[in-house]
């Protein structure tokens, strides 16, 4: 394939940009982690959460669930080795 100097330069720039993009994808892949849920909710609980989000909005439901979970775990004894001896 014959190219002019201008076409060769343009092609070289395109290849450089493609390599930069590929390097970015490789970096994201190498830094990625498997997304594992902290806990698994039952279908019934998931339905209740979806209904609550529809009625009250995501932020309000998240705030309430976090408050409930924090309250539940506040009764647990402190974990050994925990510097502050409290559940966060």
PDB file of N, CA and C in Angstrom:
ATOM      1  N   UNK A   1       0.850  -1.164   0.000  1.00  0.00           N
ATOM      2  CA  UNK A   1       0.000   0.000   0.000  1.00  0.00           C
ATOM      3  C   UNK A   1       0.897   1.228   0.000  1.00  0.00           C
ATOM      4  N   UNK A   2       0.630   2.125  -0.912  1.00  0.00           N
ATOM      5  CA  UNK A   2       1.432   3.333  -1.010  1.00  0.00           C
ATOM      6  C   UNK A   2       0.692   4.476  -0.343  1.00  0.00           C
ATOM      7  N   UNK A   3       1.439   5.258   0.433  1.00  0.00           N
ATOM      8  CA  UNK A   3       0.861   6.388   1.162  1.00  0.00           C
ATOM      9  C   UNK A   3       1.695   7.632   0.927  1.00  0.00           C
ATOM     10  N   UNK A   4       1.015   8.753   0.922  1.00  0.00           N
ATOM     11  CA  UNK A   4       1.748  10.012   0.901  1.00  0.00           C
ATOM     12  C   UNK A   4       2.267  10.258   2.303  1.00  0.00           C
ATOM     13  N   UNK A   5       3.181  11.198   2.422  1.00  0.00           N
ATOM     14  CA  UNK A   5       3.742  11.526   3.738  1.00  0.00           C
ATOM     15  C   UNK A   5       2.628  12.011   4.680  1.00  0.00           C
ATOM     16  N   UNK A   6       1.673  12.772   4.149  1.00  0.00           N
ATOM     17  CA  UNK A   6       0.556  13.294   4.950  1.00  0.00           C
ATOM     18  C   UNK A   6      -0.342  12.146   5.406  1.00  0.00           C
ATOM     19  N   UNK A   7      -0.650  11.198   4.535  1.00  0.00           N
ATOM     20  CA  UNK A   7      -1.480  10.054   4.897  1.00  0.00           C
ATOM     21  C   UNK A   7      -0.762   9.179   5.926  1.00  0.00           C
ATOM     22  N   UNK A   8       0.520   9.004   5.739  1.00  0.00           N
ATOM     23  CA  UNK A   8       1.309   8.202   6.669  1.00  0.00           C
ATOM     24  C   UNK A   8       1.304   8.838   8.058  1.00  0.00           C
ATOM     25  N   UNK A   9       1.457  10.158   8.109  1.00  0.00           N
ATOM     26  CA  UNK A   9       1.443  10.877   9.386  1.00  0.00           C
ATOM     27  C   UNK A   9       0.072  10.772  10.045  1.00  0.00           C
ATOM     28  N   UNK A  10      -0.980  10.927   9.255  1.00  0.00           N
ATOM     29  CA  UNK A  10      -2.341  10.837   9.769  1.00  0.00           C
ATOM     30  C   UNK A  10      -2.622   9.432  10.306  1.00  0.00           C
ATOM     31  N   UNK A  11      -2.208   8.426   9.585  1.00  0.00           N
ATOM     32  CA  UNK A  11      -2.388   7.048  10.017  1.00  0.00           C
ATOM     33  C   UNK A  11      -1.598   6.773  11.291  1.00  0.00           C
ATOM     34  N   UNK A  12      -0.405   7.291  11.388  1.00  0.00           N
ATOM     35  CA  UNK A  12       0.417   7.111  12.577  1.00  0.00           C
ATOM     36  C   UNK A  12      -0.258   7.738  13.802  1.00  0.00           C
ATOM     37  N   UNK A  13      -0.820   8.935  13.623  1.00  0.00           N
ATOM     38  CA  UNK A  13      -1.527   9.600  14.728  1.00  0.00           C
ATOM     39  C   UNK A  13      -2.748   8.783  15.155  1.00  0.00           C
ATOM     40  N   UNK A  14      -3.480   8.235  14.183  1.00  0.00           N
ATOM     41  CA  UNK A  14      -4.652   7.424  14.502  1.00  0.00           C
ATOM     42  C   UNK A  14      -4.249   6.171  15.280  1.00  0.00           C
ATOM     43  N   UNK A  15      -3.174   5.537  14.880  1.00  0.00           N
ATOM     44  CA  UNK A  15      -2.682   4.346  15.581  1.00  0.00           C
ATOM     45  C   UNK A  15      -2.265   4.706  17.004  1.00  0.00           C
ATOM     46  N   UNK A  16      -1.601   5.854  17.168  1.00  0.00           N
ATOM     47  CA  UNK A  16      -1.202   6.297  18.509  1.00  0.00           C
ATOM     48  C   UNK A  16      -2.427   6.500  19.401  1.00  0.00           C
ATOM     49  N   UNK A  17      -3.483   7.123  18.865  1.00  0.00           N
ATOM     50  CA  UNK A  17      -4.704   7.351  19.645  1.00  0.00           C
ATOM     51  C   UNK A  17      -5.375   6.026  20.000  1.00  0.00           C
ATOM     52  N   UNK A  18      -5.385   5.093  19.060  1.00  0.00           N
ATOM     53  CA  UNK A  18      -5.961   3.770  19.334  1.00  0.00           C
ATOM     54  C   UNK A  18      -5.172   3.059  20.430  1.00  0.00           C
ATOM     55  N   UNK A  19      -3.853   3.153  20.395  1.00  0.00           N
ATOM     56  CA  UNK A  19      -3.020   2.525  21.423  1.00  0.00           C
ATOM     57  C   UNK A  19      -3.248   3.156  22.791  1.00  0.00           C
ATOM     58  N   UNK A  20      -3.427   4.474  22.822  1.00  0.00           N
ATOM     59  CA  UNK A  20      -3.711   5.151  24.090  1.00  0.00           C
ATOM     60  C   UNK A  20      -5.036   4.671  24.652  1.00  0.00           C
ATOM     61  N   UNK A  21      -6.047   4.548  23.775  1.00  0.00           N
ATOM     62  CA  UNK A  21      -7.348   4.043  24.215  1.00  0.00           C
ATOM     63  C   UNK A  21      -7.254   2.618  24.719  1.00  0.00           C
ATOM     64  N   UNK A  22      -6.520   1.779  24.004  1.00  0.00           N
ATOM     65  CA  UNK A  22      -6.337   0.401  24.425  1.00  0.00           C
ATOM     66  C   UNK A  22      -5.609   0.338  25.764  1.00  0.00           C
ATOM     67  N   UNK A  23      -4.594   1.173  25.951  1.00  0.00           N
ATOM     68  CA  UNK A  23      -3.876   1.224  27.235  1.00  0.00           C
ATOM     69  C   UNK A  23      -4.832   1.591  28.370  1.00  0.00           C
ATOM     70  N   UNK A  24      -5.746   2.524  28.115  1.00  0.00           N
ATOM     71  CA  UNK A  24      -6.717   2.921  29.146  1.00  0.00           C
ATOM     72  C   UNK A  24      -7.633   1.750  29.492  1.00  0.00           C
ATOM     73  N   UNK A  25      -8.116   1.029  28.474  1.00  0.00           N
ATOM     74  CA  UNK A  25      -8.956  -0.143  28.738  1.00  0.00           C
ATOM     75  C   UNK A  25      -8.194  -1.198  29.523  1.00  0.00           C
ATOM     76  N   UNK A  26      -6.961  -1.433  29.182  1.00  0.00           N
ATOM     77  CA  UNK A  26      -6.146  -2.428  29.885  1.00  0.00           C
ATOM     78  C   UNK A  26      -5.948  -2.004  31.337  1.00  0.00           C
ATOM     79  N   UNK A  27      -5.708  -0.722  31.567  1.00  0.00           N
ATOM     80  CA  UNK A  27      -5.524  -0.224  32.933  1.00  0.00           C
ATOM     81  C   UNK A  27      -6.811  -0.410  33.746  1.00  0.00           C
ATOM     82  N   UNK A  28      -7.961  -0.052  33.159  1.00  0.00           N
ATOM     83  CA  UNK A  28      -9.234  -0.248  33.863  1.00  0.00           C
ATOM     84  C   UNK A  28      -9.460  -1.723  34.175  1.00  0.00           C
ATOM     85  N   UNK A  29      -9.161  -2.584  33.223  1.00  0.00           N
ATOM     86  CA  UNK A  29      -9.331  -4.016  33.434  1.00  0.00           C
ATOM     87  C   UNK A  29      -8.424  -4.503  34.567  1.00  0.00           C
ATOM     88  N   UNK A  30      -7.171  -4.100  34.556  1.00  0.00           N
ATOM     89  CA  UNK A  30      -6.219  -4.548  35.575  1.00  0.00           C
ATOM     90  C   UNK A  30      -6.575  -4.035  36.966  1.00  0.00           C
ATOM     91  N   UNK A  31      -7.218  -2.879  37.053  1.00  0.00           N
ATOM     92  CA  UNK A  31      -7.577  -2.298  38.344  1.00  0.00           C
ATOM     93  C   UNK A  31      -8.968  -2.715  38.810  1.00  0.00           C
ATOM     94  N   UNK A  32      -9.684  -3.452  37.964  1.00  0.00           N
ATOM     95  CA  UNK A  32     -11.064  -3.801  38.294  1.00  0.00           C
ATOM     96  C   UNK A  32     -11.131  -4.879  39.371  1.00  0.00           C
ATOM     97  N   UNK A  33     -12.248  -4.886  40.079  1.00  0.00           N
ATOM     98  CA  UNK A  33     -12.526  -5.893  41.097  1.00  0.00           C
ATOM     99  C   UNK A  33     -13.890  -6.490  40.801  1.00  0.00           C
ATOM    100  N   UNK A  34     -14.106  -7.696  41.266  1.00  0.00           N
ATOM    101  CA  UNK A  34     -15.414  -8.307  41.090  1.00  0.00           C
ATOM    102  C   UNK A  34     -16.412  -7.592  41.986  1.00  0.00           C
ATOM    103  N   UNK A  35     -17.564  -7.263  41.434  1.00  0.00           N
ATOM    104  CA  UNK A  35     -18.605  -6.574  42.192  1.00  0.00           C
ATOM    105  C   UNK A  35     -19.477  -7.612  42.881  1.00  0.00           C
ATOM    106  N   UNK A  36     -19.188  -7.833  44.156  1.00  0.00           N
ATOM    107  CA  UNK A  36     -19.956  -8.799  44.935  1.00  0.00           C
ATOM    108  C   UNK A  36     -20.855  -8.033  45.905  1.00  0.00           C
ATOM    109  N   UNK A  37     -22.132  -8.400  45.950  1.00  0.00           N
ATOM    110  CA  UNK A  37     -23.010  -7.739  46.914  1.00  0.00           C
ATOM    111  C   UNK A  37     -22.585  -8.061  48.342  1.00  0.00           C
ATOM    112  N   UNK A  38     -22.735  -7.090  49.210  1.00  0.00           N
ATOM    113  CA  UNK A  38     -22.387  -7.279  50.616  1.00  0.00           C
ATOM    114  C   UNK A  38     -23.273  -8.350  51.238  1.00  0.00           C
ATOM    115  N   UNK A  39     -24.569  -8.283  50.962  1.00  0.00           N
ATOM    116  CA  UNK A  39     -25.519  -9.295  51.417  1.00  0.00           C
ATOM    117  C   UNK A  39     -26.497  -9.574  50.290  1.00  0.00           C
ATOM    118  N   UNK A  40     -27.142 -10.728  50.342  1.00  0.00           N
ATOM    119  CA  UNK A  40     -28.148 -11.096  49.357  1.00  0.00           C
ATOM    120  C   UNK A  40     -29.527 -10.899  49.987  1.00  0.00           C
ATOM    121  N   UNK A  41     -30.378 -10.112  49.342  1.00  0.00           N
ATOM    122  CA  UNK A  41     -31.740  -9.916  49.814  1.00  0.00           C
ATOM    123  C   UNK A  41     -32.653 -10.955  49.180  1.00  0.00           C
ATOM    124  N   UNK A  42     -33.649 -11.407  49.933  1.00  0.00           N
ATOM    125  CA  UNK A  42     -34.638 -12.327  49.374  1.00  0.00           C
ATOM    126  C   UNK A  42     -35.478 -11.577  48.340  1.00  0.00           C
ATOM    127  N   UNK A  43     -36.185 -12.328  47.508  1.00  0.00           N
ATOM    128  CA  UNK A  43     -37.054 -11.718  46.497  1.00  0.00           C
ATOM    129  C   UNK A  43     -38.109 -10.833  47.172  1.00  0.00           C
ATOM    130  N   UNK A  44     -38.644 -11.297  48.293  1.00  0.00           N
ATOM    131  CA  UNK A  44     -39.666 -10.538  49.019  1.00  0.00           C
ATOM    132  C   UNK A  44     -39.101  -9.201  49.519  1.00  0.00           C
ATOM    133  N   UNK A  45     -37.891  -9.236  50.055  1.00  0.00           N
ATOM    134  CA  UNK A  45     -37.255  -8.010  50.547  1.00  0.00           C
ATOM    135  C   UNK A  45     -36.941  -7.071  49.393  1.00  0.00           C
ATOM    136  N   UNK A  46     -36.471  -7.621  48.277  1.00  0.00           N
ATOM    137  CA  UNK A  46     -36.188  -6.792  47.114  1.00  0.00           C
ATOM    138  C   UNK A  46     -37.454  -6.110  46.610  1.00  0.00           C
ATOM    139  N   UNK A  47     -38.551  -6.833  46.587  1.00  0.00           N
ATOM    140  CA  UNK A  47     -39.827  -6.242  46.156  1.00  0.00           C
ATOM    141  C   UNK A  47     -40.251  -5.112  47.084  1.00  0.00           C
ATOM    142  N   UNK A  48     -40.071  -5.334  48.384  1.00  0.00           N
ATOM    143  CA  UNK A  48     -40.428  -4.297  49.361  1.00  0.00           C
ATOM    144  C   UNK A  48     -39.552  -3.057  49.181  1.00  0.00           C
ATOM    145  N   UNK A  49     -38.275  -3.259  48.913  1.00  0.00           N
ATOM    146  CA  UNK A  49     -37.362  -2.132  48.707  1.00  0.00           C
ATOM    147  C   UNK A  49     -37.752  -1.378  47.442  1.00  0.00           C
ATOM    148  N   UNK A  50     -38.040  -2.099  46.360  1.00  0.00           N
ATOM    149  CA  UNK A  50     -38.449  -1.442  45.107  1.00  0.00           C
ATOM    150  C   UNK A  50     -39.725  -0.632  45.302  1.00  0.00           C
ATOM    151  N   UNK A  51     -40.675  -1.185  46.056  1.00  0.00           N
ATOM    152  CA  UNK A  51     -41.922  -0.467  46.316  1.00  0.00           C
ATOM    153  C   UNK A  51     -41.655   0.795  47.132  1.00  0.00           C
ATOM    154  N   UNK A  52     -40.785   0.676  48.133  1.00  0.00           N
ATOM    155  CA  UNK A  52     -40.457   1.837  48.967  1.00  0.00           C
ATOM    156  C   UNK A  52     -39.750   2.915  48.151  1.00  0.00           C
ATOM    157  N   UNK A  53     -38.833   2.509  47.271  1.00  0.00           N
ATOM    158  CA  UNK A  53     -38.120   3.474  46.424  1.00  0.00           C
ATOM    159  C   UNK A  53     -39.102   4.192  45.520  1.00  0.00           C
ATOM    160  N   UNK A  54     -40.072   3.455  44.983  1.00  0.00           N
ATOM    161  CA  UNK A  54     -41.087   4.079  44.122  1.00  0.00           C
ATOM    162  C   UNK A  54     -41.922   5.097  44.886  1.00  0.00           C
ATOM    163  N   UNK A  55     -42.205   4.807  46.141  1.00  0.00           N
ATOM    164  CA  UNK A  55     -43.049   5.698  46.947  1.00  0.00           C
ATOM    165  C   UNK A  55     -42.287   6.870  47.559  1.00  0.00           C
ATOM    166  N   UNK A  56     -41.086   6.587  48.095  1.00  0.00           N
ATOM    167  CA  UNK A  56     -40.375   7.593  48.886  1.00  0.00           C
ATOM    168  C   UNK A  56     -39.094   8.123  48.247  1.00  0.00           C
ATOM    169  N   UNK A  57     -38.606   7.475  47.214  1.00  0.00           N
ATOM    170  CA  UNK A  57     -37.362   7.899  46.578  1.00  0.00           C
ATOM    171  C   UNK A  57     -36.174   7.129  47.122  1.00  0.00           C
ATOM    172  N   UNK A  58     -35.176   6.988  46.280  1.00  0.00           N
ATOM    173  CA  UNK A  58     -33.997   6.185  46.609  1.00  0.00           C
ATOM    174  C   UNK A  58     -33.233   6.720  47.817  1.00  0.00           C
ATOM    175  N   UNK A  59     -33.010   8.040  47.862  1.00  0.00           N
ATOM    176  CA  UNK A  59     -32.214   8.610  48.958  1.00  0.00           C
ATOM    177  C   UNK A  59     -32.866   8.374  50.311  1.00  0.00           C
ATOM    178  N   UNK A  60     -34.176   8.563  50.384  1.00  0.00           N
ATOM    179  CA  UNK A  60     -34.885   8.380  51.657  1.00  0.00           C
ATOM    180  C   UNK A  60     -34.834   6.919  52.095  1.00  0.00           C
ATOM    181  N   UNK A  61     -35.038   5.998  51.173  1.00  0.00           N
ATOM    182  CA  UNK A  61     -35.014   4.574  51.506  1.00  0.00           C
ATOM    183  C   UNK A  61     -33.608   4.160  51.938  1.00  0.00           C
ATOM    184  N   UNK A  62     -32.582   4.603  51.224  1.00  0.00           N
ATOM    185  CA  UNK A  62     -31.207   4.278  51.612  1.00  0.00           C
ATOM    186  C   UNK A  62     -30.899   4.801  53.004  1.00  0.00           C
ATOM    187  N   UNK A  63     -31.323   6.024  53.288  1.00  0.00           N
ATOM    188  CA  UNK A  63     -31.072   6.614  54.603  1.00  0.00           C
ATOM    189  C   UNK A  63     -31.741   5.789  55.694  1.00  0.00           C
ATOM    190  N   UNK A  64     -32.983   5.396  55.469  1.00  0.00           N
ATOM    191  CA  UNK A  64     -33.704   4.627  56.489  1.00  0.00           C
ATOM    192  C   UNK A  64     -33.115   3.228  56.668  1.00  0.00           C
ATOM    193  N   UNK A  65     -32.780   2.567  55.567  1.00  0.00           N
ATOM    194  CA  UNK A  65     -32.182   1.233  55.679  1.00  0.00           C
ATOM    195  C   UNK A  65     -30.857   1.321  56.424  1.00  0.00           C
ATOM    196  N   UNK A  66     -30.040   2.303  56.108  1.00  0.00           N
ATOM    197  CA  UNK A  66     -28.753   2.467  56.804  1.00  0.00           C
ATOM    198  C   UNK A  66     -28.956   2.719  58.290  1.00  0.00           C
ATOM    199  N   UNK A  67     -29.942   3.534  58.636  1.00  0.00           N
ATOM    200  CA  UNK A  67     -30.224   3.799  60.057  1.00  0.00           C
ATOM    201  C   UNK A  67     -30.685   2.538  60.775  1.00  0.00           C
ATOM    202  N   UNK A  68     -31.538   1.752  60.119  1.00  0.00           N
ATOM    203  CA  UNK A  68     -32.031   0.511  60.727  1.00  0.00           C
ATOM    204  C   UNK A  68     -30.878  -0.468  60.944  1.00  0.00           C
ATOM    205  N   UNK A  69     -30.058  -0.658  59.928  1.00  0.00           N
ATOM    206  CA  UNK A  69     -28.932  -1.595  60.040  1.00  0.00           C
ATOM    207  C   UNK A  69     -27.960  -1.141  61.128  1.00  0.00           C
ATOM    208  N   UNK A  70     -27.679   0.156  61.165  1.00  0.00           N
ATOM    209  CA  UNK A  70     -26.772   0.685  62.188  1.00  0.00           C
ATOM    210  C   UNK A  70     -27.340   0.425  63.586  1.00  0.00           C
ATOM    211  N   UNK A  71     -28.636   0.617  63.756  1.00  0.00           N
ATOM    212  CA  UNK A  71     -29.283   0.387  65.046  1.00  0.00           C
ATOM    213  C   UNK A  71     -29.226  -1.093  65.417  1.00  0.00           C
ATOM    214  N   UNK A  72     -29.487  -1.971  64.472  1.00  0.00           N
ATOM    215  CA  UNK A  72     -29.441  -3.416  64.744  1.00  0.00           C
ATOM    216  C   UNK A  72     -28.057  -3.825  65.225  1.00  0.00           C
ATOM    217  N   UNK A  73     -27.032  -3.375  64.544  1.00  0.00           N
ATOM    218  CA  UNK A  73     -25.678  -3.800  64.886  1.00  0.00           C
ATOM    219  C   UNK A  73     -25.090  -3.049  66.075  1.00  0.00           C
ATOM    220  N   UNK A  74     -25.730  -2.014  66.544  1.00  0.00           N
ATOM    221  CA  UNK A  74     -25.219  -1.290  67.715  1.00  0.00           C
ATOM    222  C   UNK A  74     -25.319  -2.146  68.973  1.00  0.00           C
ATOM    223  N   UNK A  75     -26.147  -3.189  68.953  1.00  0.00           N
ATOM    224  CA  UNK A  75     -26.309  -4.062  70.110  1.00  0.00           C
ATOM    225  C   UNK A  75     -25.287  -5.190  70.155  1.00  0.00           C
ATOM    226  N   UNK A  76     -24.531  -5.364  69.100  1.00  0.00           N
ATOM    227  CA  UNK A  76     -23.524  -6.409  69.072  1.00  0.00           C
ATOM    228  C   UNK A  76     -22.338  -6.016  69.939  1.00  0.00           C
ATOM    229  N   UNK A  77     -21.694  -7.013  70.550  1.00  0.00           N
ATOM    230  CA  UNK A  77     -20.483  -6.681  71.313  1.00  0.00           C
ATOM    231  C   UNK A  77     -19.405  -6.204  70.358  1.00  0.00           C
ATOM    232  N   UNK A  78     -18.496  -5.362  70.845  1.00  0.00           N
ATOM    233  CA  UNK A  78     -17.432  -4.864  69.975  1.00  0.00           C
ATOM    234  C   UNK A  78     -16.582  -6.009  69.422  1.00  0.00           C
ATOM    235  N   UNK A  79     -16.133  -5.846  68.207  1.00  0.00           N
ATOM    236  CA  UNK A  79     -15.275  -6.835  67.553  1.00  0.00           C
ATOM    237  C   UNK A  79     -13.891  -6.746  68.162  1.00  0.00           C
ATOM    238  N   UNK A  80     -13.294  -7.890  68.459  1.00  0.00           N
ATOM    239  CA  UNK A  80     -11.959  -7.891  69.015  1.00  0.00           C
ATOM    240  C   UNK A  80     -10.986  -7.245  68.054  1.00  0.00           C
ATOM    241  N   UNK A  81     -10.145  -6.390  68.554  1.00  0.00           N
ATOM    242  CA  UNK A  81      -9.168  -5.710  67.717  1.00  0.00           C
ATOM    243  C   UNK A  81      -9.670  -4.405  67.138  1.00  0.00           C
ATOM    244  N   UNK A  82     -10.958  -4.092  67.354  1.00  0.00           N
ATOM    245  CA  UNK A  82     -11.499  -2.826  66.874  1.00  0.00           C
ATOM    246  C   UNK A  82     -10.995  -1.719  67.777  1.00  0.00           C
ATOM    247  N   UNK A  83     -10.328  -0.750  67.181  1.00  0.00           N
ATOM    248  CA  UNK A  83      -9.696   0.310  67.968  1.00  0.00           C
ATOM    249  C   UNK A  83     -10.701   1.136  68.768  1.00  0.00           C
ATOM    250  N   UNK A  84     -11.849   1.466  68.182  1.00  0.00           N
ATOM    251  CA  UNK A  84     -12.808   2.329  68.885  1.00  0.00           C
ATOM    252  C   UNK A  84     -13.857   1.498  69.627  1.00  0.00           C
ATOM    253  N   UNK A  85     -13.868   0.172  69.438  1.00  0.00           N
ATOM    254  CA  UNK A  85     -14.850  -0.691  70.088  1.00  0.00           C
ATOM    255  C   UNK A  85     -16.278  -0.269  69.814  1.00  0.00           C
ATOM    256  N   UNK A  86     -16.558   0.143  68.597  1.00  0.00           N
ATOM    257  CA  UNK A  86     -17.925   0.490  68.224  1.00  0.00           C
ATOM    258  C   UNK A  86     -18.181   0.112  66.768  1.00  0.00           C
ATOM    259  N   UNK A  87     -19.429  -0.111  66.465  1.00  0.00           N
ATOM    260  CA  UNK A  87     -19.838  -0.420  65.104  1.00  0.00           C
ATOM    261  C   UNK A  87     -20.010   0.876  64.359  1.00  0.00           C
ATOM    262  N   UNK A  88     -19.457   0.939  63.156  1.00  0.00           N
ATOM    263  CA  UNK A  88     -19.547   2.170  62.388  1.00  0.00           C
ATOM    264  C   UNK A  88     -20.663   2.097  61.393  1.00  0.00           C
TER     265      UNK A  88
END
